[in-house]
């Protein structure tokens, strides 16, 4: 009898659900959508019932549109948007809409928690500063602003764990998702009494926390009747979307790092030990691989800078692309290849939306530095790609500073489509750049974790080995030396300009 695994990703805008067989073939995917609301500027809320409705529709589609039978499903792995606050009363009823990861209302609460515990101690305990997206300051916000709701609260769940609750009636979470709450002792992989006390949260409100590939609970009779799943089907703890996504693309041993060149950029490294960047410039979270951790740097405008460039200065390529049926990005990168490595001394700072890693600074802005009469459009294009890649190297250097030695960087996201850019990544990072066939992201990682928890695979490592294949590889070439020297100049620019970014922001605020 074939064994199938279901991976469910409770995402920001859809519930991606996939079915995978025991050899790693994806046999079905579907992603019913839902919305979130912005009741005030900077707020983001959604209704947990909408996730559940979407998941019921997804499971119905699995049984209606495939030959998979409920008794063939070996396990269900869960993942989802991190950091969201789902607040339940003692009867398990949702008390208010979920306050989501991208909600920014809690600046005051973050400062208060940090003041109480001490910035250094927070970093030591939780691996991160208290950030406004994280769950703990949201709970404090509800206490201060909605005391009548807070008085009824009895449980706190993360989005994917609310779905587990609906499927099983039980309260469980996993270490990787729990790491994004500012309430977990990330070194000990258990709740931190010190953080809970500082936030005024009773420990009894917290779900039981386990490692990610653990079958923590099972589908109950009520959920079986609603979904068509078999009662007793194991539900695996799963992971936060970043950790599950990393499992889905094979970032499961030390030395392997991923660099996602999407609109924003993420550099993600597996770590065998608990390592914390002393200034908190990298996120340090528990990984979904049992007993391991991960480090993560986030660049706000990575390939997004190239998109800006295409829109602002690539009108010609957009028109030509339309006429000949070519992607304007391909036309731009083809022309950029005609400029020499290093763009003849032209540097680009990609801080178009401010920056997060390594310079958490909302006032930082984009810069072309070193323009001369020699520079033509191909130089500008090339320097944008180089600047983005230097920005990603910043995260990699922080990781190297903590003792991570990347031997291989797995590139993904839109920027990794370009072979020219991938060679530039190898030269600038000083590491092999590979791509692989992972395309299903966190939902695939959840299904893999599900397979390990259900006993279909022996370990996360063997599951990844049987589901992932390398699709390209490039090694650093001679431009590496020049790029090493230019990277030093690149890193000197932000400190030199920091004060001016602030001064410019002030002028624009007062007079602009
Ligand atoms: P998102 O993070 O929004 O999902 P993607 O991972 O799809 O974004 O990346 C989109 C970005 O990738 C574009 O803005 C562009 O900068 C870059 N990109 C897309 N296609 C190419 C290409 N063929 N060559 C180089 N860069 C590309």
Coordinates of C-alpha atoms and ligand atoms in Angstrom, one line a residue:
X1 CA 0.0 0.0 0.0
X2 CA 1.6 3.4 -1.0
X3 CA 2.2 5.8 1.8
X4 CA 1.4 9.5 1.2
X5 CA 2.4 12.5 3.2
X6 CA 0.5 15.8 3.4
X7 CA 2.3 19.1 4.0
X8 CA 0.2 22.1 4.9
X9 CA 1.7 25.7 4.9
X10 CA -0.6 28.2 6.7
X11 CA 0.8 31.1 4.7
X12 CA 0.1 34.8 4.8
X13 CA -2.3 34.7 1.8
X14 CA -3.0 31.1 1.1
X15 CA -3.0 27.6 2.7
X16 CA -0.6 25.7 0.4
X17 CA -1.3 22.0 0.7
X18 CA 0.7 19.3 -1.1
X19 CA 0.6 15.6 -1.2
X20 CA 3.9 13.7 -1.6
X21 CA 4.6 10.0 -2.1
X22 CA 7.2 8.1 -0.1
X23 CA 9.8 8.5 -2.9
X24 CA 9.5 12.3 -2.8
X25 CA 7.2 12.8 -5.8
X26 CA 4.7 15.6 -5.4
X27 CA 1.4 14.2 -6.6
X28 CA -0.9 17.2 -5.9
X29 CA -0.7 20.8 -4.8
X30 CA -3.4 23.4 -4.1
X31 CA -3.4 26.7 -2.4
X32 CA -6.8 28.1 -1.4
X33 CA -6.5 31.9 -0.7
X34 CA -7.6 34.2 2.0
X35 CA -7.1 37.9 2.9
X36 CA -5.7 39.8 5.7
X37 CA -6.9 43.1 7.0
X38 CA -5.0 46.3 7.8
X39 CA -7.5 48.0 10.3
X40 CA -5.0 50.8 10.9
X41 CA -1.7 51.8 9.1
X42 CA 1.0 49.3 10.2
X43 CA -1.5 46.8 11.6
X44 CA -2.1 43.3 10.0
X45 CA -4.8 41.0 11.2
X46 CA -6.5 37.9 9.9
X47 CA -9.2 35.5 11.0
X48 CA -8.0 32.0 12.0
X49 CA -11.4 30.6 10.8
X50 CA -10.4 31.6 7.3
X51 CA -7.3 29.4 7.5
X52 CA -9.4 26.5 8.7
X53 CA -12.0 27.0 5.9
X54 CA -9.2 27.1 3.3
X55 CA -7.6 23.9 4.7
X56 CA -11.0 22.1 4.7
X57 CA -11.3 23.1 1.0
X58 CA -7.7 21.9 0.3
X59 CA -8.3 18.5 1.9
X60 CA -11.6 18.1 0.1
X61 CA -9.8 18.7 -3.2
X62 CA -7.1 16.1 -2.3
X63 CA -9.8 13.4 -1.9
X64 CA -11.9 14.5 -4.8
X65 CA -9.1 15.2 -7.3
X66 CA -6.6 12.4 -6.6
X67 CA -6.7 8.6 -6.0
X68 CA -5.2 9.1 -2.5
X69 CA -7.4 7.5 0.1
X70 CA -7.5 8.5 3.8
X71 CA -6.0 5.2 4.9
X72 CA -2.9 5.8 2.6
X73 CA -1.9 9.0 4.4
X74 CA 1.0 8.2 6.7
X75 CA 1.2 11.6 8.3
X76 CA 0.5 15.4 8.1
X77 CA 3.3 17.9 8.6
X78 CA 2.4 21.5 9.4
X79 CA 4.2 24.8 8.7
X80 CA 3.1 28.4 8.5
X81 CA 3.7 32.1 8.8
X82 CA 5.7 32.6 12.0
X83 CA 5.2 35.0 15.0
X84 CA 1.4 35.4 14.7
X85 CA -0.7 35.6 17.9
X86 CA -3.8 33.4 18.1
X87 CA -5.4 34.0 21.5
X88 CA -7.9 31.4 22.8
X89 CA -10.2 31.3 25.9
X90 CA -10.5 28.3 28.2
X91 CA -13.0 26.7 25.9
X92 CA -10.7 27.0 22.9
X93 CA -12.6 29.8 21.2
X94 CA -10.6 32.4 19.3
X95 CA -10.8 35.7 21.3
X96 CA -9.7 38.2 18.6
X97 CA -8.3 38.2 15.1
X98 CA -4.7 36.9 14.8
X99 CA -2.1 39.7 15.0
X100 CA 0.2 38.8 12.2
X101 CA 4.0 38.7 11.7
X102 CA 3.9 41.9 9.6
X103 CA 2.0 43.9 12.2
X104 CA 4.0 46.8 13.5
X105 CA 2.0 48.1 16.4
X106 CA 4.2 47.0 19.3
X107 CA 7.3 49.3 19.3
X108 CA 6.5 50.5 22.9
X109 CA 6.0 47.0 24.2
X110 CA 9.3 45.8 22.6
X111 CA 11.1 48.6 24.3
X112 CA 9.4 47.9 27.7
X113 CA 10.2 44.1 27.6
X114 CA 13.8 44.9 26.5
X115 CA 14.1 47.5 29.3
X116 CA 12.9 45.0 31.9
X117 CA 15.0 42.0 30.9
X118 CA 18.0 43.9 29.5
X119 CA 19.0 43.8 25.9
X120 CA 22.0 41.5 26.4
X121 CA 20.0 39.0 28.5
X122 CA 17.2 39.0 25.9
X123 CA 19.7 38.1 23.2
X124 CA 21.3 35.4 25.4
X125 CA 18.0 33.8 26.1
X126 CA 16.1 34.1 22.9
X127 CA 18.9 34.5 20.3
X128 CA 17.3 37.7 19.0
X129 CA 16.3 41.2 20.1
X130 CA 12.6 41.6 20.9
X131 CA 11.3 42.7 17.4
X132 CA 7.9 44.2 16.8
X133 CA 6.8 41.3 14.6
X134 CA 7.4 38.8 17.4
X135 CA 4.6 37.2 19.5
X136 CA 5.4 38.3 23.1
X137 CA 5.1 42.1 22.6
X138 CA 1.7 41.4 20.9
X139 CA 0.5 39.6 24.0
X140 CA 1.6 42.6 26.1
X141 CA -0.2 44.9 23.7
X142 CA -3.4 43.0 24.2
X143 CA -3.0 43.3 27.9
X144 CA -2.5 47.0 27.8
X145 CA -5.1 47.9 25.1
X146 CA -7.8 45.2 25.3
X147 CA -7.9 44.2 29.0
X148 CA -11.4 42.7 28.7
X149 CA -10.0 40.2 26.1
X150 CA -6.8 39.6 28.0
X151 CA -8.9 38.7 31.1
X152 CA -10.5 35.8 29.2
X153 CA -7.2 34.4 27.6
X154 CA -6.1 30.9 28.5
X155 CA -3.9 29.8 25.5
X156 CA -1.5 31.3 23.0
X157 CA -1.0 29.5 19.7
X158 CA 1.0 30.2 16.5
X159 CA -0.9 30.0 13.2
X160 CA 0.0 26.4 12.2
X161 CA -0.5 25.2 15.8
X162 CA -4.1 26.6 15.7
X163 CA -4.7 24.3 12.7
X164 CA -3.2 21.4 14.8
X165 CA -5.6 22.3 17.5
X166 CA -8.6 22.2 15.1
X167 CA -7.4 18.8 13.7
X168 CA -6.6 17.2 17.1
X169 CA -8.1 19.3 19.9
X170 CA -4.5 19.5 21.4
X171 CA -2.1 22.3 22.1
X172 CA 1.4 21.6 20.7
X173 CA 4.1 23.6 18.9
X174 CA 7.6 22.9 17.7
X175 CA 11.0 24.5 18.6
X176 CA 11.6 26.3 15.3
X177 CA 8.3 28.2 15.2
X178 CA 8.4 28.8 19.0
X179 CA 11.8 30.5 18.5
X180 CA 10.0 33.5 16.9
X181 CA 7.9 34.3 19.9
X182 CA 10.6 35.9 22.1
X183 CA 9.5 33.5 24.8
X184 CA 11.7 30.4 24.1
X185 CA 15.0 29.7 25.7
X186 CA 16.6 28.9 22.3
X187 CA 19.7 27.2 23.7
X188 CA 17.6 24.9 26.0
X189 CA 14.8 24.5 23.4
X190 CA 12.1 25.1 26.1
X191 CA 10.0 28.0 27.3
X192 CA 11.9 30.7 29.2
X193 CA 10.4 31.3 32.6
X194 CA 12.3 34.6 32.7
X195 CA 10.8 35.9 29.5
X196 CA 7.3 34.6 30.4
X197 CA 7.4 36.4 33.7
X198 CA 8.7 39.6 32.2
X199 CA 5.8 39.6 29.7
X200 CA 3.2 38.6 32.4
X201 CA 2.3 35.4 30.6
X202 CA 1.4 32.3 32.6
X203 CA 3.3 29.2 31.6
X204 CA 0.0 27.3 31.4
X205 CA -0.9 29.5 28.4
X206 CA 1.9 28.0 26.3
X207 CA 1.5 24.9 24.2
X208 CA 3.8 21.9 24.8
X209 CA 6.9 22.3 22.7
X210 CA 8.6 19.4 20.9
X211 CA 11.3 18.9 18.2
X212 CA 10.0 19.4 14.6
X213 CA 9.8 15.8 13.2
X214 CA 7.8 14.5 16.2
X215 CA 4.3 13.0 15.8
X216 CA 2.9 15.0 18.7
X217 CA -0.8 14.3 18.2
X218 CA -3.4 12.7 15.9
X219 CA -6.5 13.6 13.9
X220 CA -9.5 13.4 16.3
X221 CA -13.0 12.0 15.5
X222 CA -14.6 15.5 15.0
X223 CA -11.9 16.6 12.5
X224 CA -12.0 13.2 10.7
X225 CA -15.7 13.7 10.1
X226 CA -15.1 17.2 8.7
X227 CA -12.1 16.6 6.6
X228 CA -12.3 13.0 5.4
X229 CA -9.0 12.2 7.0
X230 CA -8.8 9.0 9.0
X231 CA -9.1 9.3 12.8
X232 CA -5.8 8.7 14.4
X233 CA -3.7 9.9 11.4
X234 CA -0.4 11.3 13.0
X235 CA 0.1 15.1 12.9
X236 CA 3.7 16.0 13.0
X237 CA 4.9 19.0 14.9
X238 CA 6.5 20.6 11.8
X239 CA 8.2 24.0 11.8
X240 CA 8.1 27.7 11.2
X241 CA 8.0 28.6 7.4
X242 CA 11.7 29.6 7.3
X243 CA 12.9 26.4 9.0
X244 CA 10.6 24.1 7.1
X245 CA 11.5 25.9 3.8
X246 CA 15.2 25.3 4.6
X247 CA 14.4 21.6 5.1
X248 CA 12.6 21.7 1.8
X249 CA 15.7 22.9 0.0
X250 CA 18.3 20.9 1.9
X251 CA 19.9 23.3 4.4
X252 CA 20.3 20.6 7.0
X253 CA 24.0 20.4 7.7
X254 CA 26.7 22.8 8.8
X255 CA 28.6 24.3 5.9
X256 CA 25.5 24.5 3.7
X257 CA 24.0 27.9 3.4
X258 CA 21.1 29.2 1.3
X259 CA 20.9 32.6 -0.3
X260 CA 17.5 33.6 -1.6
X261 CA 17.6 36.4 -4.1
X262 CA 13.9 37.3 -4.0
X263 CA 12.4 40.7 -3.7
X264 CA 13.9 40.7 -0.2
X265 CA 17.0 38.5 0.4
X266 CA 17.5 35.8 3.0
X267 CA 20.8 34.2 3.9
X268 CA 20.1 31.1 6.0
X269 CA 22.7 28.8 7.6
X270 CA 22.4 25.5 9.5
X271 CA 24.4 25.5 12.8
X272 CA 25.4 22.5 14.8
X273 CA 25.8 24.8 17.9
X274 CA 23.8 27.6 19.5
X275 CA 25.6 30.7 18.2
X276 CA 24.4 34.3 18.7
X277 CA 25.8 37.3 16.8
X278 CA 26.9 39.6 19.7
X279 CA 25.0 42.6 18.4
X280 CA 21.9 40.6 17.4
X281 CA 22.3 41.3 13.7
X282 CA 21.4 37.7 12.7
X283 CA 18.4 35.8 13.9
X284 CA 19.3 32.8 15.9
X285 CA 16.5 30.2 16.0
X286 CA 16.1 26.5 16.7
X287 CA 16.2 24.6 13.4
X288 CA 13.6 21.9 12.4
X289 CA 16.5 19.4 12.4
X290 CA 16.5 18.0 15.9
X291 CA 19.1 19.4 18.3
X292 CA 20.3 21.9 15.7
X293 CA 20.0 25.7 15.2
X294 CA 20.0 28.1 12.3
X295 CA 21.1 31.6 11.7
X296 CA 19.5 34.0 9.3
X297 CA 20.2 37.4 7.8
X298 CA 17.5 39.4 6.0
X299 CA 18.1 42.1 3.4
X300 CA 15.0 44.2 2.7
X301 CA 15.6 45.1 -0.9
X302 CA 17.7 42.4 -2.6
X303 CA 16.5 41.4 -6.1
X304 CA 13.8 44.1 -5.4
X305 CA 16.6 46.6 -6.1
X306 CA 17.0 45.1 -9.6
X307 CA 13.2 45.3 -10.0
X308 CA 13.4 49.0 -9.1
X309 CA 16.2 49.5 -11.6
X310 CA 14.3 47.7 -14.4
X311 CA 11.2 49.9 -13.7
X312 CA 13.1 53.2 -13.3
X313 CA 15.8 52.8 -16.0
X314 CA 14.9 49.7 -18.1
X315 CA 12.1 51.2 -20.2
X316 CA 14.0 50.3 -23.4
X317 CA 14.5 46.7 -22.3
X318 CA 10.8 46.4 -21.2
X319 CA 9.7 47.7 -24.7
X320 CA 12.2 45.5 -26.6
X321 CA 11.3 42.5 -24.4
X322 CA 7.7 43.0 -25.3
X323 CA 8.5 43.2 -29.0
X324 CA 10.7 40.1 -29.2
X325 CA 9.1 38.0 -26.4
X326 CA 12.2 38.2 -24.1
X327 CA 12.3 38.8 -20.3
X328 CA 13.6 42.4 -19.7
X329 CA 15.8 41.0 -16.9
X330 CA 17.5 38.7 -19.4
X331 CA 18.1 41.7 -21.7
X332 CA 19.5 43.8 -18.9
X333 CA 21.8 41.1 -17.5
X334 CA 23.1 40.2 -21.0
X335 CA 24.1 43.9 -21.5
X336 CA 25.6 44.0 -18.0
X337 CA 28.0 41.1 -19.0
X338 CA 29.7 43.5 -21.4
X339 CA 30.9 45.7 -18.5
X340 CA 34.0 44.4 -16.6
X341 CA 33.8 42.8 -13.2
X342 CA 33.7 45.6 -10.6
X343 CA 31.9 47.9 -13.0
X344 CA 35.1 50.0 -13.3
X345 CA 34.9 51.3 -9.8
X346 CA 31.1 51.9 -9.6
X347 CA 29.5 50.7 -6.4
X348 CA 25.8 50.5 -5.6
X349 CA 24.3 50.4 -2.1
X350 CA 21.0 48.5 -2.2
X351 CA 19.2 50.2 0.7
X352 CA 16.2 51.3 -1.2
X353 CA 13.8 50.3 1.6
X354 CA 16.2 51.0 4.5
X355 CA 18.0 47.9 5.7
X356 CA 17.8 45.1 8.3
X357 CA 20.9 42.9 8.2
X358 CA 23.6 44.1 8.9
X359 CA 22.5 47.7 9.4
X360 CA 19.1 47.9 11.0
X361 CA 18.3 51.4 9.7
X362 CA 15.0 52.6 8.2
X363 CA 16.8 55.8 7.1
X364 CA 19.4 54.1 4.9
X365 CA 19.0 54.7 1.2
X366 CA 20.3 53.5 -2.2
X367 CA 23.5 55.1 -3.5
X368 CA 25.6 54.9 -6.7
X369 CA 29.1 55.7 -5.6
X370 CA 32.1 56.3 -7.9
X371 CA 30.3 57.5 -11.1
X372 CA 32.5 58.8 -13.9
X373 CA 32.3 59.7 -17.5
X374 CA 33.4 56.2 -18.4
X375 CA 30.2 54.7 -17.0
X376 CA 27.5 53.6 -19.3
X377 CA 24.2 51.8 -18.7
X378 CA 25.8 48.3 -18.6
X379 CA 28.1 49.5 -15.8
X380 CA 25.1 50.7 -13.8
X381 CA 23.2 47.5 -14.3
X382 CA 26.2 45.4 -13.3
X383 CA 26.9 47.5 -10.3
X384 CA 23.3 47.0 -9.1
X385 CA 23.7 43.2 -9.3
X386 CA 27.1 43.5 -7.6
X387 CA 25.8 45.8 -4.8
X388 CA 22.9 43.4 -4.1
X389 CA 25.4 40.5 -3.9
X390 CA 27.8 42.4 -1.6
X391 CA 24.7 43.1 0.6
X392 CA 24.0 39.4 0.8
X393 CA 27.7 38.7 1.6
X394 CA 27.3 41.0 4.6
X395 CA 25.1 38.3 6.2
X396 CA 27.5 35.6 5.1
X397 CA 30.4 37.4 6.8
X398 CA 28.6 37.7 10.1
X399 CA 28.1 33.9 9.9
X400 CA 31.7 33.4 9.1
X401 CA 32.6 35.6 12.1
X402 CA 30.7 33.0 14.3
X403 CA 32.6 30.1 12.9
X404 CA 30.3 28.9 10.1
X405 CA 32.4 28.0 7.1
X406 CA 30.2 27.9 4.1
X407 CA 31.4 25.3 1.6
X408 CA 28.3 25.5 -0.6
X409 CA 25.7 28.2 -1.1
X410 CA 22.4 27.1 -2.5
X411 CA 20.9 30.0 -4.5
X412 CA 17.2 30.5 -5.1
X413 CA 14.7 33.2 -5.8
X414 CA 14.3 35.1 -9.1
X415 CA 17.9 36.3 -9.1
X416 CA 19.2 32.8 -9.1
X417 CA 17.6 32.2 -12.6
X418 CA 20.5 34.1 -14.2
X419 CA 23.7 32.0 -14.9
X420 CA 25.6 35.3 -15.1
X421 CA 24.5 36.4 -11.7
X422 CA 25.2 33.0 -10.2
X423 CA 28.8 33.2 -11.4
X424 CA 29.0 36.7 -9.8
X425 CA 27.6 35.2 -6.5
X426 CA 30.4 32.5 -6.5
X427 CA 33.1 35.2 -7.2
X428 CA 31.7 37.6 -4.5
X429 CA 30.9 34.9 -1.9
X430 CA 34.1 32.9 -2.5
X431 CA 32.0 29.7 -2.4
X432 CA 30.4 27.2 -4.8
X433 CA 27.0 28.2 -5.9
X434 CA 24.5 25.5 -6.6
X435 CA 20.8 25.3 -7.4
X436 CA 18.5 22.4 -6.8
X437 CA 15.0 21.2 -7.8
X438 CA 13.3 22.4 -4.6
X439 CA 10.4 24.5 -5.8
X440 CA 7.6 23.8 -3.2
X441 CA 9.2 25.7 -0.3
X442 CA 7.9 25.3 3.2
X443 CA 5.0 22.9 2.4
X444 CA 7.5 20.4 1.0
X445 CA 9.6 20.8 4.2
X446 CA 6.5 20.1 6.3
X447 CA 5.8 17.0 4.3
X448 CA 9.4 15.8 4.7
X449 CA 9.2 16.5 8.5
X450 CA 5.8 14.6 8.4
X451 CA 7.5 11.7 6.7
X452 CA 10.2 11.5 9.4
X453 CA 7.7 11.8 12.2
X454 CA 5.5 9.1 10.7
X455 CA 8.5 6.8 10.2
X456 CA 8.4 6.8 6.4
X457 CA 11.9 8.3 6.3
X458 CA 14.7 7.5 8.8
X459 CA 15.9 11.0 9.3
X460 CA 15.6 14.6 7.9
X461 CA 18.9 14.0 6.1
X462 CA 17.8 10.8 4.4
X463 CA 14.5 12.3 3.4
X464 CA 16.2 15.3 1.8
X465 CA 18.7 13.0 0.0
X466 CA 15.8 11.1 -1.6
X467 CA 13.8 14.1 -2.6
X468 CA 16.3 16.8 -3.8
X469 CA 18.6 16.9 -6.8
X470 CA 21.3 19.4 -7.7
X471 CA 20.5 21.3 -11.0
X472 CA 23.5 23.5 -11.4
X473 CA 26.9 24.3 -9.8
X474 CA 29.5 27.1 -10.4
X475 CA 32.9 27.7 -8.7
X476 CA 34.6 31.0 -8.0
X477 CA 36.8 32.3 -10.8
X478 CA 39.5 35.0 -11.2
X479 CA 37.2 38.0 -10.4
X480 CA 37.2 36.8 -6.8
X481 CA 40.3 38.9 -5.9
X482 CA 39.0 42.1 -7.3
X483 CA 35.6 41.6 -5.6
X484 CA 37.3 41.0 -2.3
X485 CA 39.0 44.4 -2.6
X486 CA 35.8 46.1 -3.7
X487 CA 33.8 44.5 -0.9
X488 CA 36.1 46.3 1.6
X489 CA 35.2 49.6 -0.1
X490 CA 31.5 48.7 -0.1
X491 CA 31.5 47.9 3.6
X492 CA 33.2 51.3 4.3
X493 CA 30.4 53.3 2.7
X494 CA 27.5 52.7 5.1
X495 CA 29.4 53.9 8.2
X496 CA 30.6 56.9 6.3
X497 CA 27.1 57.8 5.2
X498 CA 25.0 56.7 8.3
X499 CA 24.8 60.2 9.8
X500 CA 24.0 61.7 6.4
X501 CA 21.1 59.3 5.9
X502 CA 19.7 60.4 9.2
X503 CA 20.2 64.1 8.4
X504 CA 18.6 63.7 5.0
X505 CA 15.6 62.0 6.5
X506 CA 15.2 64.9 9.0
X507 CA 15.3 67.5 6.2
X508 CA 12.7 65.6 4.2
X509 CA 10.5 65.2 7.3
X510 CA 10.7 68.9 8.2
X511 CA 10.7 70.5 4.8
X512 CA 10.1 67.9 2.1
Ligands
LIG1 P1 9.5 37.2 -4.6 O1 10.4 37.4 -3.4 O2 8.7 38.5 -4.7 O3 8.8 36.0 -4.7 P2 11.2 36.3 -6.7 O4 11.9 35.2 -6.0 O5 10.2 35.8 -7.8 O6 10.5 37.3 -5.8 O7 12.3 37.2 -7.5 C1 11.9 38.3 -8.3 C2 13.1 39.1 -8.6 O8 14.1 38.2 -9.3 C3 12.8 40.2 -9.6 O9 12.5 41.4 -9.0 C4 14.2 40.3 -10.3 O10 15.0 41.2 -9.6 C5 14.8 39.0 -10.2 N1 14.8 38.2 -11.5 C6 13.7 37.6 -12.0 N2 14.0 37.0 -13.2 C7 15.3 37.2 -13.4 C8 16.3 36.9 -14.4 N3 15.9 36.2 -15.5 N4 17.5 37.3 -14.3 C9 17.9 38.1 -13.2 N5 17.1 38.4 -12.2 C10 15.8 38.0 -12.3

